[in-house]
């Protein structure tokens, strides 16, 4: 008799804990597969310290294969679930497709950035949900301070060293607190010519900072922020965002090049495609984290509406603390459904919260005891070290080095503005050069970013060759060597040469649309609702949900090329032994040539449905 197959979708707090606990409980009696876009578990609470230069990115990234030795890791993103056929369809990081059969399915896909219909936000703001976004923000803030220091115009200097954070929840408060310390340290070493100093603003429509937490913690956090010079404005938010600044709801205008979007999160839209009962975008489950009427389906974390047994009629909030505990109970109930152990209902007692405000400052209420100052800082960092599933020594070492050595404020240039669009539903995966825009999944904002980086106005939001962040122009310093020159590309029609002009990688021009992958002639094929994705693709185009009136949403256009067929790259310079075929018409001058045949990391589709608020 074959062993039962368990598939877990997502490796966030809930998915990672489920996989780790199931591996221990089943003891090789089941085949456990973990489907995730990345090969690491991200410890999100410490992400603001990555943006502030305290921790290196690998410190908050825990290897999945290294810490889950008895779990099979599959890199990819689930984009279709056939509940009746017991299969999960996914797309891999290089565009390959696959199917995972299951006997038990655990949905722990987590959450994505929550967008509001505010003009200009999608084009000019950046979220803070993944490592690429944190690395981009660190480079961007460093660059703006350096440009401000070199500016002779006071107005330009003021705009560049003004940083606006929207959302005074857990994440936004920590970003503003750590960011103010980071920029102040830069200015102390390299004063600005005009004598100005960085200015941080924290906006929220709520009446106080961190409204979801204890009021004493809120007062402590606000006091620390104001002591560091952060302009805290409660009851105020952004009315409109432009390249040069933001218009606030109180009518004032703030000149800035930086807009950080931390208004909260919403459940991953994958669960909406199942056609099962929902609660504000979350999948309804019973207290055992099982979907009613579907004994093979479990859900936990931010995608699950779990009844709060301590507060009848309420659901557990979307926090990392709940997601971590969901995972343990979900694993126990999955094992019980296989005859291992007993079922148990999820019941959680609040252990308190901790907020790291940088340096020796923090706010904490362990077991309901409010604390502030260095004592709260010690409790906060001790809690994080205990909660992390790995890298504890490395994290502690970075904290020690930060306490005795100055921070290194340098730009690494690893992540560009167009690689981390706000409307991406996969913030954990940065877009790569040559990746096509996937309509309905990535609304690659056009035009300029707040930092002055050009999004290119090209498909996929890639910068044009010769633009900042783009590929260097040919025959320019740092660019590609000229053809038929030493070290350059061999001439066409010769052995090893390019098969045809404008066909990088030897792909026929007619079978691709600027490096894009045709999917049934659709723009952003919807996820399957109880049936395989291929069946949905065969059904033909469907109108986009929510219309095209959403600010910042790119119009959806059908992919060019052969509808319903997925083009494949030829293995050699040309598919035929003869001379290369006519490459066809030249692409428009304002569009880049097709990028290399490298598919982007999996990117999830967003939609216009309202969903639950949360701040994990």
Coordinates of C-alpha atoms in Angstrom, one line a residue:
X1 CA 0.0 0.0 0.0
X2 CA 1.4 3.4 -1.0
X3 CA 2.0 6.1 1.5
X4 CA -0.4 9.0 1.8
X5 CA 0.6 12.2 -0.1
X6 CA 0.5 15.5 1.7
X7 CA 1.0 18.7 -0.2
X8 CA 1.5 22.0 1.6
X9 CA 1.2 25.2 -0.4
X10 CA 3.3 28.1 1.0
X11 CA 6.2 28.2 3.4
X12 CA 5.4 31.2 5.5
X13 CA 4.9 31.0 9.3
X14 CA 1.9 28.6 9.0
X15 CA 3.2 26.5 6.1
X16 CA 6.7 26.1 7.5
X17 CA 5.4 25.1 11.0
X18 CA 3.0 22.6 9.4
X19 CA 5.7 20.9 7.4
X20 CA 8.1 20.7 10.3
X21 CA 5.5 19.3 12.7
X22 CA 4.1 16.9 10.2
X23 CA 7.6 15.6 9.4
X24 CA 8.1 14.8 13.1
X25 CA 4.6 13.2 13.6
X26 CA 4.4 11.0 10.5
X27 CA 8.0 9.6 10.9
X28 CA 8.3 8.6 7.2
X29 CA 4.8 7.2 7.1
X30 CA 3.7 9.9 4.6
X31 CA 5.2 11.7 1.6
X32 CA 5.3 15.4 2.4
X33 CA 5.7 17.9 -0.4
X34 CA 6.2 21.7 0.2
X35 CA 5.4 24.0 -2.7
X36 CA 6.9 27.5 -2.4
X37 CA 8.3 30.1 -4.8
X38 CA 11.6 30.4 -2.8
X39 CA 13.8 28.0 -1.1
X40 CA 13.8 29.8 2.3
X41 CA 11.4 30.7 5.1
X42 CA 11.4 34.4 5.7
X43 CA 11.3 35.7 9.3
X44 CA 9.2 38.8 8.5
X45 CA 9.4 40.6 11.9
X46 CA 13.1 41.3 11.4
X47 CA 12.7 42.6 7.8
X48 CA 12.9 46.3 8.9
X49 CA 16.3 45.6 10.3
X50 CA 17.4 44.4 6.9
X51 CA 16.3 47.6 5.3
X52 CA 18.1 49.6 8.0
X53 CA 21.4 47.8 7.5
X54 CA 21.4 46.0 10.8
X55 CA 21.0 42.4 9.5
X56 CA 22.2 40.9 6.4
X57 CA 19.5 39.3 4.2
X58 CA 20.6 35.7 4.7
X59 CA 20.1 36.1 8.5
X60 CA 16.3 36.3 8.2
X61 CA 16.2 33.6 5.4
X62 CA 16.0 30.1 6.9
X63 CA 16.9 27.3 4.4
X64 CA 13.9 25.0 3.8
X65 CA 15.9 22.0 2.6
X66 CA 18.4 22.5 5.4
X67 CA 15.8 22.6 8.2
X68 CA 13.2 20.3 6.7
X69 CA 15.3 17.2 5.7
X70 CA 12.4 14.8 5.4
X71 CA 10.2 17.1 3.3
X72 CA 10.4 17.3 -0.5
X73 CA 10.7 20.9 -1.7
X74 CA 9.2 21.9 -5.0
X75 CA 10.0 25.4 -6.2
X76 CA 7.0 27.0 -7.9
X77 CA 3.7 28.8 -7.4
X78 CA 0.3 27.1 -7.3
X79 CA -1.9 28.6 -9.9
X80 CA -4.7 26.0 -10.1
X81 CA -6.3 23.5 -7.8
X82 CA -8.5 20.6 -8.9
X83 CA -10.2 19.5 -5.7
X84 CA -12.2 16.7 -7.4
X85 CA -9.1 15.4 -9.1
X86 CA -6.9 15.9 -6.0
X87 CA -4.1 17.7 -7.9
X88 CA -2.3 21.1 -7.6
X89 CA -1.1 22.7 -10.8
X90 CA 2.0 25.0 -10.4
X91 CA 4.4 27.0 -12.5
X92 CA 8.1 26.7 -11.7
X93 CA 10.7 29.6 -11.5
X94 CA 11.8 29.1 -15.1
X95 CA 8.3 28.8 -16.5
X96 CA 8.0 25.1 -16.4
X97 CA 4.6 23.6 -15.4
X98 CA 3.9 20.7 -13.2
X99 CA 1.2 18.9 -11.3
X100 CA 1.3 17.5 -7.7
X101 CA -1.2 14.8 -6.7
X102 CA -2.4 14.8 -3.1
X103 CA -4.4 12.9 -0.6
X104 CA -4.3 15.8 1.9
X105 CA -3.8 19.4 0.9
X106 CA -2.8 22.3 3.3
X107 CA -3.3 25.8 2.0
X108 CA -1.0 28.2 3.7
X109 CA -0.3 30.6 0.9
X110 CA -0.1 33.7 3.2
X111 CA -0.9 37.2 2.2
X112 CA 0.0 40.0 -0.2
X113 CA 0.0 43.8 -0.2
X114 CA -3.3 45.4 0.3
X115 CA -4.0 48.1 -2.3
X116 CA -6.5 51.0 -2.1
X117 CA -8.0 52.9 -5.0
X118 CA -5.8 56.0 -4.5
X119 CA -4.5 57.6 -7.7
X120 CA -0.8 57.2 -8.3
X121 CA -0.1 54.8 -5.5
X122 CA 0.4 51.7 -7.7
X123 CA 2.9 53.6 -9.8
X124 CA 4.9 55.5 -7.2
X125 CA 4.8 53.5 -4.0
X126 CA 6.6 50.3 -2.9
X127 CA 5.5 47.7 -0.4
X128 CA 7.4 45.9 2.3
X129 CA 6.5 42.2 2.2
X130 CA 9.7 40.5 0.9
X131 CA 13.4 40.6 0.8
X132 CA 13.6 42.2 -2.6
X133 CA 11.5 45.1 -1.4
X134 CA 13.6 45.5 1.8
X135 CA 16.9 45.5 -0.3
X136 CA 15.4 48.0 -2.7
X137 CA 14.3 50.3 0.1
X138 CA 17.8 50.2 1.7
X139 CA 19.5 51.2 -1.6
X140 CA 16.9 53.8 -2.4
X141 CA 17.0 55.5 0.9
X142 CA 20.9 55.5 0.8
X143 CA 20.8 57.0 -2.7
X144 CA 18.3 59.7 -1.8
X145 CA 20.4 60.9 1.1
X146 CA 23.6 60.9 -1.0
X147 CA 21.8 62.9 -3.8
X148 CA 20.4 65.3 -1.3
X149 CA 23.8 65.9 0.2
X150 CA 25.2 66.8 -3.3
X151 CA 22.2 69.0 -4.3
X152 CA 22.7 72.8 -4.2
X153 CA 18.9 73.5 -4.5
X154 CA 17.2 73.5 -1.1
X155 CA 13.9 72.4 -2.5
X156 CA 15.4 69.4 -4.2
X157 CA 17.4 68.5 -1.1
X158 CA 14.3 68.7 1.1
X159 CA 12.3 66.5 -1.3
X160 CA 15.0 63.8 -1.6
X161 CA 15.5 63.6 2.2
X162 CA 11.8 63.3 3.0
X163 CA 10.5 59.8 3.4
X164 CA 6.8 59.0 3.8
X165 CA 5.5 55.8 5.3
X166 CA 1.8 55.1 5.0
X167 CA 0.4 52.7 7.7
X168 CA 1.2 53.0 11.4
X169 CA 0.7 49.3 12.1
X170 CA 3.4 46.9 13.3
X171 CA 5.4 47.0 10.1
X172 CA 5.1 50.7 9.3
X173 CA 6.0 51.8 12.8
X174 CA 9.2 49.7 12.8
X175 CA 10.2 50.9 9.3
X176 CA 9.9 54.5 10.3
X177 CA 11.7 54.0 13.6
X178 CA 14.6 52.1 12.0
X179 CA 14.7 54.3 8.9
X180 CA 15.1 57.5 11.0
X181 CA 18.1 56.1 12.8
X182 CA 19.6 54.9 9.6
X183 CA 19.4 58.2 7.8
X184 CA 20.6 60.2 10.9
X185 CA 23.7 58.0 11.0
X186 CA 24.4 58.8 7.3
X187 CA 24.0 62.5 7.8
X188 CA 26.3 62.6 10.9
X189 CA 29.1 61.2 8.7
X190 CA 28.3 63.2 5.6
X191 CA 26.5 66.4 6.5
X192 CA 24.3 68.0 3.8
X193 CA 25.6 71.2 2.2
X194 CA 22.4 73.1 2.9
X195 CA 22.4 72.1 6.6
X196 CA 19.1 70.2 6.3
X197 CA 18.3 66.9 7.9
X198 CA 16.3 63.8 6.8
X199 CA 12.6 64.0 7.6
X200 CA 10.4 60.9 8.1
X201 CA 6.6 61.0 8.1
X202 CA 4.3 58.3 9.4
X203 CA 0.7 58.5 8.2
X204 CA -2.5 56.6 9.2
X205 CA -6.2 57.1 9.3
X206 CA -6.3 55.4 12.7
X207 CA -6.5 57.6 15.8
X208 CA -3.2 56.2 17.2
X209 CA -0.1 54.4 16.4
X210 CA -0.5 50.6 16.3
X211 CA -4.3 50.7 17.0
X212 CA -4.5 46.9 17.1
X213 CA -2.2 46.7 20.1
X214 CA -2.4 47.7 23.8
X215 CA -2.8 51.5 24.2
X216 CA 0.3 51.6 26.5
X217 CA 2.4 50.1 23.8
X218 CA 1.0 52.6 21.3
X219 CA 1.9 55.5 23.5
X220 CA 5.5 54.2 24.0
X221 CA 6.0 53.7 20.3
X222 CA 4.7 57.2 19.4
X223 CA 6.9 58.8 22.1
X224 CA 10.0 57.1 20.7
X225 CA 9.1 58.1 17.2
X226 CA 8.6 61.7 18.1
X227 CA 11.9 61.8 20.0
X228 CA 13.7 60.8 16.8
X229 CA 12.0 63.5 14.9
X230 CA 9.4 61.4 13.0
X231 CA 6.4 63.5 11.9
X232 CA 3.5 61.3 13.2
X233 CA 0.2 62.3 11.7
X234 CA -2.8 60.3 12.8
X235 CA -6.1 60.6 11.0
X236 CA -4.3 61.5 7.8
X237 CA -3.4 59.5 4.7
X238 CA -2.5 59.9 1.1
X239 CA -5.1 61.3 -1.3
X240 CA -2.9 61.2 -4.4
X241 CA 0.7 60.2 -5.3
X242 CA 2.8 61.7 -8.0
X243 CA 6.4 61.6 -9.1
X244 CA 7.3 64.7 -7.2
X245 CA 5.4 64.1 -4.0
X246 CA 2.1 63.2 -2.3
X247 CA -1.2 65.1 -1.7
X248 CA -2.5 64.3 1.8
X249 CA -6.2 64.0 2.8
X250 CA -5.9 67.2 4.9
X251 CA -5.1 69.1 1.7
X252 CA -1.4 69.7 2.2
X253 CA 1.3 68.6 -0.3
X254 CA 4.5 67.0 0.7
X255 CA 7.4 66.9 -1.8
X256 CA 9.1 63.5 -1.6
X257 CA 10.8 60.9 -3.7
X258 CA 9.9 58.0 -1.3
X259 CA 6.6 56.5 -0.6
X260 CA 6.5 53.2 1.5
X261 CA 3.2 51.4 1.5
X262 CA 2.6 49.5 4.8
X263 CA -1.2 49.8 5.1
X264 CA -1.7 46.1 5.7
X265 CA -2.2 42.8 3.8
X266 CA -4.9 40.8 2.3
X267 CA -5.2 37.0 1.8
X268 CA -3.6 35.4 -1.2
X269 CA -6.2 35.4 -4.0
X270 CA -5.5 31.7 -4.8
X271 CA -8.2 30.6 -2.3
X272 CA -10.8 32.7 -4.1
X273 CA -10.6 30.4 -7.1
X274 CA -11.9 27.4 -5.2
X275 CA -15.5 28.5 -5.1
X276 CA -15.8 27.7 -1.4
X277 CA -17.3 29.8 1.4
X278 CA -15.2 32.8 2.2
X279 CA -15.1 35.4 5.0
X280 CA -13.6 38.7 3.8
X281 CA -11.2 37.0 1.4
X282 CA -10.3 34.2 3.7
X283 CA -11.3 30.6 3.4
X284 CA -13.8 29.5 6.1
X285 CA -12.6 26.6 8.2
X286 CA -13.8 24.9 11.4
X287 CA -11.9 25.1 14.7
X288 CA -9.9 22.1 13.5
X289 CA -8.7 24.2 10.5
X290 CA -10.5 21.8 8.1
X291 CA -12.7 23.1 5.3
X292 CA -16.3 21.9 6.0
X293 CA -17.4 19.3 3.4
X294 CA -13.9 18.7 2.2
X295 CA -12.2 16.3 4.6
X296 CA -9.0 16.3 2.4
X297 CA -8.6 20.1 2.6
X298 CA -7.0 22.1 5.4
X299 CA -6.1 25.8 5.6
X300 CA -4.2 27.9 8.1
X301 CA -2.4 31.2 8.4
X302 CA -3.6 34.4 6.7
X303 CA -5.7 32.6 4.0
X304 CA -7.9 30.9 6.7
X305 CA -10.7 32.4 8.7
X306 CA -10.2 30.4 11.9
X307 CA -13.0 30.8 14.6
X308 CA -11.7 32.4 17.8
X309 CA -13.0 30.1 20.5
X310 CA -12.0 32.7 23.2
X311 CA -14.2 35.4 21.4
X312 CA -17.3 33.6 19.9
X313 CA -18.3 35.1 16.6
X314 CA -14.8 36.5 15.9
X315 CA -12.0 35.1 13.8
X316 CA -8.3 35.1 14.7
X317 CA -6.4 38.1 13.3
X318 CA -3.9 37.9 10.5
X319 CA -0.7 38.0 12.6
X320 CA 2.5 35.9 12.5
X321 CA 1.9 34.8 16.0
X322 CA -1.4 33.2 15.1
X323 CA -0.1 31.8 11.8
X324 CA 2.8 30.0 13.7
X325 CA 0.4 28.4 16.1
X326 CA -2.1 27.5 13.3
X327 CA 0.7 25.5 11.7
X328 CA 1.2 23.3 14.7
X329 CA -2.5 22.5 15.2
X330 CA -3.0 22.0 11.5
X331 CA -0.2 19.4 11.3
X332 CA -1.6 17.5 14.3
X333 CA -5.1 17.4 12.7
X334 CA -3.7 16.3 9.3
X335 CA -1.8 13.5 11.0
X336 CA -5.0 12.6 12.9
X337 CA -6.9 12.3 9.6
X338 CA -4.3 9.6 8.7
X339 CA -4.8 7.7 11.9
X340 CA -1.8 9.3 13.8
X341 CA -2.7 11.0 17.0
X342 CA -5.9 12.8 17.9
X343 CA -7.6 15.9 16.6
X344 CA -7.6 19.1 18.5
X345 CA -9.3 22.5 18.1
X346 CA -7.3 25.7 17.8
X347 CA -7.4 27.8 20.9
X348 CA -4.9 30.5 21.5
X349 CA -4.0 32.5 24.6
X350 CA -2.5 35.9 23.9
X351 CA 1.1 35.9 25.1
X352 CA 1.7 39.6 24.3
X353 CA 3.4 41.6 21.5
X354 CA 6.9 43.0 21.0
X355 CA 7.9 46.0 18.8
X356 CA 11.6 46.7 18.1
X357 CA 12.1 50.4 17.6
X358 CA 15.8 50.3 17.0
X359 CA 18.8 50.7 19.3
X360 CA 17.9 50.0 22.9
X361 CA 14.3 51.2 22.4
X362 CA 11.3 48.8 22.2
X363 CA 7.8 48.3 23.4
X364 CA 6.6 45.0 24.8
X365 CA 3.9 43.5 27.0
X366 CA 5.0 39.9 27.7
X367 CA 2.2 38.1 29.5
X368 CA 0.3 41.4 29.7
X369 CA 3.1 43.2 31.5
X370 CA 3.8 46.5 29.7
X371 CA 7.5 47.4 29.3
X372 CA 9.6 50.0 27.6
X373 CA 13.2 51.1 27.3
X374 CA 16.3 48.8 27.4
X375 CA 14.3 46.1 29.4
X376 CA 11.8 45.9 26.6
X377 CA 14.6 45.8 24.0
X378 CA 16.2 42.8 25.7
X379 CA 12.8 41.0 25.9
X380 CA 12.1 41.8 22.3
X381 CA 15.3 40.5 20.9
X382 CA 15.2 37.5 23.2
X383 CA 11.8 36.7 21.8
X384 CA 12.9 36.9 18.2
X385 CA 15.9 34.7 18.9
X386 CA 13.7 32.1 20.5
X387 CA 11.0 32.2 17.8
X388 CA 13.5 31.9 14.8
X389 CA 13.8 28.4 13.5
X390 CA 17.4 28.9 12.5
X391 CA 20.3 31.4 12.1
X392 CA 20.1 32.4 15.8
X393 CA 23.9 32.7 16.3
X394 CA 24.3 34.7 13.1
X395 CA 21.5 37.1 14.0
X396 CA 23.0 37.7 17.5
X397 CA 26.4 38.3 15.9
X398 CA 25.0 40.9 13.6
X399 CA 23.3 42.6 16.6
X400 CA 26.6 42.6 18.4
X401 CA 28.6 44.1 15.5
X402 CA 25.9 46.8 15.0
X403 CA 26.3 47.8 18.6
X404 CA 30.1 48.3 18.3
X405 CA 30.7 49.2 14.7
X406 CA 29.2 51.9 12.4
X407 CA 26.8 50.7 9.7
X408 CA 27.9 50.5 6.1
X409 CA 25.7 52.8 4.1
X410 CA 26.4 51.7 0.5
X411 CA 24.2 51.0 -2.5
X412 CA 24.5 47.4 -3.7
X413 CA 22.3 47.9 -6.8
X414 CA 20.9 44.4 -6.7
X415 CA 17.2 45.3 -7.0
X416 CA 15.8 48.0 -9.3
X417 CA 12.6 49.9 -8.9
X418 CA 10.8 48.0 -11.7
X419 CA 11.7 44.7 -10.1
X420 CA 9.4 45.2 -7.1
X421 CA 6.1 46.7 -8.3
X422 CA 3.6 47.3 -5.6
X423 CA 0.9 45.4 -7.4
X424 CA 2.9 42.2 -7.6
X425 CA 1.3 39.4 -5.6
X426 CA 4.7 37.7 -5.2
X427 CA 6.7 40.3 -3.3
X428 CA 9.1 37.5 -2.2
X429 CA 10.3 37.1 -5.8
X430 CA 11.9 40.0 -7.6
X431 CA 11.2 40.3 -11.3
X432 CA 14.2 39.6 -13.6
X433 CA 15.5 41.2 -16.8
X434 CA 13.8 39.8 -19.9
X435 CA 10.7 38.6 -18.0
X436 CA 7.4 39.4 -19.7
X437 CA 4.7 41.4 -18.0
X438 CA 2.0 39.0 -17.0
X439 CA -1.3 40.9 -17.3
X440 CA -3.5 40.4 -14.3
X441 CA -0.5 39.3 -12.2
X442 CA 2.0 42.1 -12.4
X443 CA 0.7 45.5 -13.3
X444 CA 4.1 46.9 -14.2
X445 CA 3.6 50.6 -13.5
X446 CA 4.6 52.8 -16.4
X447 CA 6.4 56.1 -16.2
X448 CA 8.7 57.4 -13.5
X449 CA 9.2 56.1 -10.0
X450 CA 9.3 58.4 -7.0
X451 CA 13.1 58.0 -6.9
X452 CA 13.6 59.1 -10.4
X453 CA 14.2 55.6 -11.8
X454 CA 12.6 55.1 -15.1
X455 CA 10.2 52.2 -15.3
X456 CA 10.7 52.4 -19.0
X457 CA 7.1 52.5 -20.4
X458 CA 7.9 49.2 -21.8
X459 CA 6.1 45.9 -21.6
X460 CA 6.9 44.4 -18.2
X461 CA 8.1 47.7 -16.9
X462 CA 11.7 46.9 -17.9
X463 CA 14.1 49.8 -18.5
X464 CA 15.2 50.3 -22.0
X465 CA 18.8 49.5 -23.0
X466 CA 21.0 52.4 -22.1
X467 CA 18.6 53.6 -19.4
X468 CA 19.5 53.5 -15.7
X469 CA 19.0 50.0 -14.5
X470 CA 18.7 48.6 -18.0
X471 CA 21.1 46.8 -20.2
X472 CA 24.0 49.0 -21.4
X473 CA 23.8 50.2 -25.0
X474 CA 26.0 48.4 -27.4
X475 CA 29.3 49.9 -28.3
X476 CA 29.1 52.0 -25.1
X477 CA 31.4 51.6 -22.1
X478 CA 30.3 48.6 -20.2
X479 CA 28.0 47.6 -23.0
X480 CA 28.2 44.6 -25.4
X481 CA 31.1 44.6 -27.7
X482 CA 30.4 45.4 -31.3
X483 CA 29.7 42.5 -33.6
X484 CA 32.7 41.1 -35.5
X485 CA 35.1 42.7 -33.1
X486 CA 37.4 40.8 -30.8
X487 CA 35.4 39.4 -27.9
X488 CA 32.1 40.3 -29.7
X489 CA 29.4 38.2 -31.0
X490 CA 30.1 36.2 -34.1
X491 CA 28.7 37.4 -37.4
X492 CA 25.2 36.2 -38.4
X493 CA 24.9 33.0 -40.5
X494 CA 28.2 31.7 -39.1
X495 CA 28.7 28.8 -36.8
X496 CA 27.7 29.8 -33.3
X497 CA 26.3 33.1 -34.5
X498 CA 22.8 34.4 -33.8
X499 CA 20.1 32.8 -36.0
X500 CA 18.4 36.1 -36.8
X501 CA 18.3 39.7 -35.7
X502 CA 16.1 40.5 -32.8
X503 CA 15.8 36.8 -31.8
X504 CA 18.0 36.4 -28.7
X505 CA 18.4 32.7 -27.8
X506 CA 17.4 31.7 -31.3
X507 CA 13.6 32.1 -30.7
X508 CA 11.5 32.7 -33.8
X509 CA 10.1 36.2 -33.8
X510 CA 6.6 35.1 -34.6
X511 CA 6.2 32.7 -31.7
X512 CA 6.8 35.1 -28.8
X513 CA 5.7 38.5 -27.8
X514 CA 8.8 40.3 -26.4
X515 CA 9.8 37.3 -24.4
X516 CA 6.3 36.6 -23.2
X517 CA 4.6 33.2 -22.9
X518 CA 1.4 32.8 -24.8
X519 CA -1.3 31.3 -22.7
X520 CA -4.3 30.5 -24.7
X521 CA -4.5 34.0 -26.1
X522 CA -5.5 35.2 -22.6
X523 CA -4.2 38.0 -20.6
X524 CA -3.6 36.5 -17.2
X525 CA -5.5 33.2 -17.3
X526 CA -7.7 32.9 -14.2
X527 CA -7.0 30.2 -11.7
X528 CA -9.1 27.1 -12.0
X529 CA -12.1 26.7 -9.8
X530 CA -12.2 23.0 -9.0
X531 CA -10.7 21.9 -12.3
X532 CA -7.2 21.8 -13.9
X533 CA -5.8 25.0 -15.3
X534 CA -5.4 23.7 -18.8
X535 CA -9.2 23.3 -18.9
X536 CA -9.6 27.0 -18.1
X537 CA -7.0 27.9 -20.7
X538 CA -8.9 26.0 -23.4
X539 CA -12.1 27.9 -22.6
X540 CA -10.8 31.1 -24.2
X541 CA -10.5 34.7 -23.1
X542 CA -12.4 35.9 -20.1
X543 CA -13.0 39.5 -19.1
X544 CA -10.9 40.8 -16.3
X545 CA -12.5 41.1 -12.9
X546 CA -13.0 44.5 -11.5
X547 CA -12.7 46.3 -14.9
X548 CA -9.9 48.5 -15.9
X549 CA -10.7 51.5 -13.9
X550 CA -8.4 50.7 -11.0
X551 CA -5.7 53.3 -10.6
X552 CA -2.3 52.1 -11.6
X553 CA -3.7 48.9 -13.1
X554 CA -2.2 48.2 -16.5
X555 CA -4.7 47.3 -19.2
X556 CA -4.9 43.6 -20.0
X557 CA -4.0 42.6 -23.5
X558 CA -3.9 39.3 -25.2
X559 CA -0.6 37.7 -25.7
X560 CA 0.7 37.8 -29.3
X561 CA 1.7 34.7 -31.2
X562 CA -0.1 31.4 -31.6
X563 CA -3.1 31.4 -29.3
X564 CA -3.4 28.3 -27.1
X565 CA 0.2 27.2 -27.8
X566 CA 3.2 27.6 -25.6
X567 CA 6.2 28.6 -27.7
X568 CA 9.4 26.7 -27.0
X569 CA 12.9 28.0 -27.6
X570 CA 14.9 26.1 -30.2
X571 CA 17.9 24.2 -28.9
X572 CA 20.4 25.5 -31.5
X573 CA 21.0 28.5 -33.5
X574 CA 18.2 27.7 -35.9
X575 CA 15.6 25.0 -36.3
X576 CA 16.6 24.3 -39.8
X577 CA 19.9 23.6 -41.4
X578 CA 19.3 26.4 -44.0
X579 CA 19.8 30.1 -43.6
X580 CA 17.7 31.8 -40.8
X581 CA 14.2 32.8 -41.6
X582 CA 13.1 36.4 -42.0
X583 CA 12.9 37.9 -38.6
X584 CA 9.9 39.9 -39.5
X585 CA 9.3 43.6 -38.8
X586 CA 11.5 45.4 -36.4
X587 CA 10.0 46.1 -32.9
X588 CA 8.8 49.6 -32.2
X589 CA 11.6 52.0 -31.2
X590 CA 10.2 52.6 -27.8
X591 CA 10.2 49.0 -26.8
X592 CA 13.1 46.8 -25.8
X593 CA 14.1 43.7 -27.8
X594 CA 13.1 40.4 -26.3
X595 CA 15.1 39.5 -23.2
X596 CA 16.9 36.3 -22.6
X597 CA 14.9 33.1 -22.4
X598 CA 14.6 33.3 -18.6
X599 CA 11.2 33.1 -17.1
X600 CA 10.5 35.2 -14.0
X601 CA 9.9 33.8 -10.6
X602 CA 6.3 32.8 -10.1
X603 CA 4.1 35.8 -9.8
X604 CA 0.6 35.5 -8.4
X605 CA -2.4 37.2 -9.9
X606 CA -4.1 40.0 -8.1
X607 CA -7.8 41.0 -8.4
X608 CA -10.0 43.8 -7.4
X609 CA -12.0 42.0 -4.7
X610 CA -12.0 43.6 -1.2
X611 CA -10.3 41.4 1.4
X612 CA -9.6 41.3 5.0
X613 CA -7.1 43.8 6.6
X614 CA -4.2 42.5 8.5
X615 CA -0.6 43.2 9.4
X616 CA 1.4 40.0 10.0

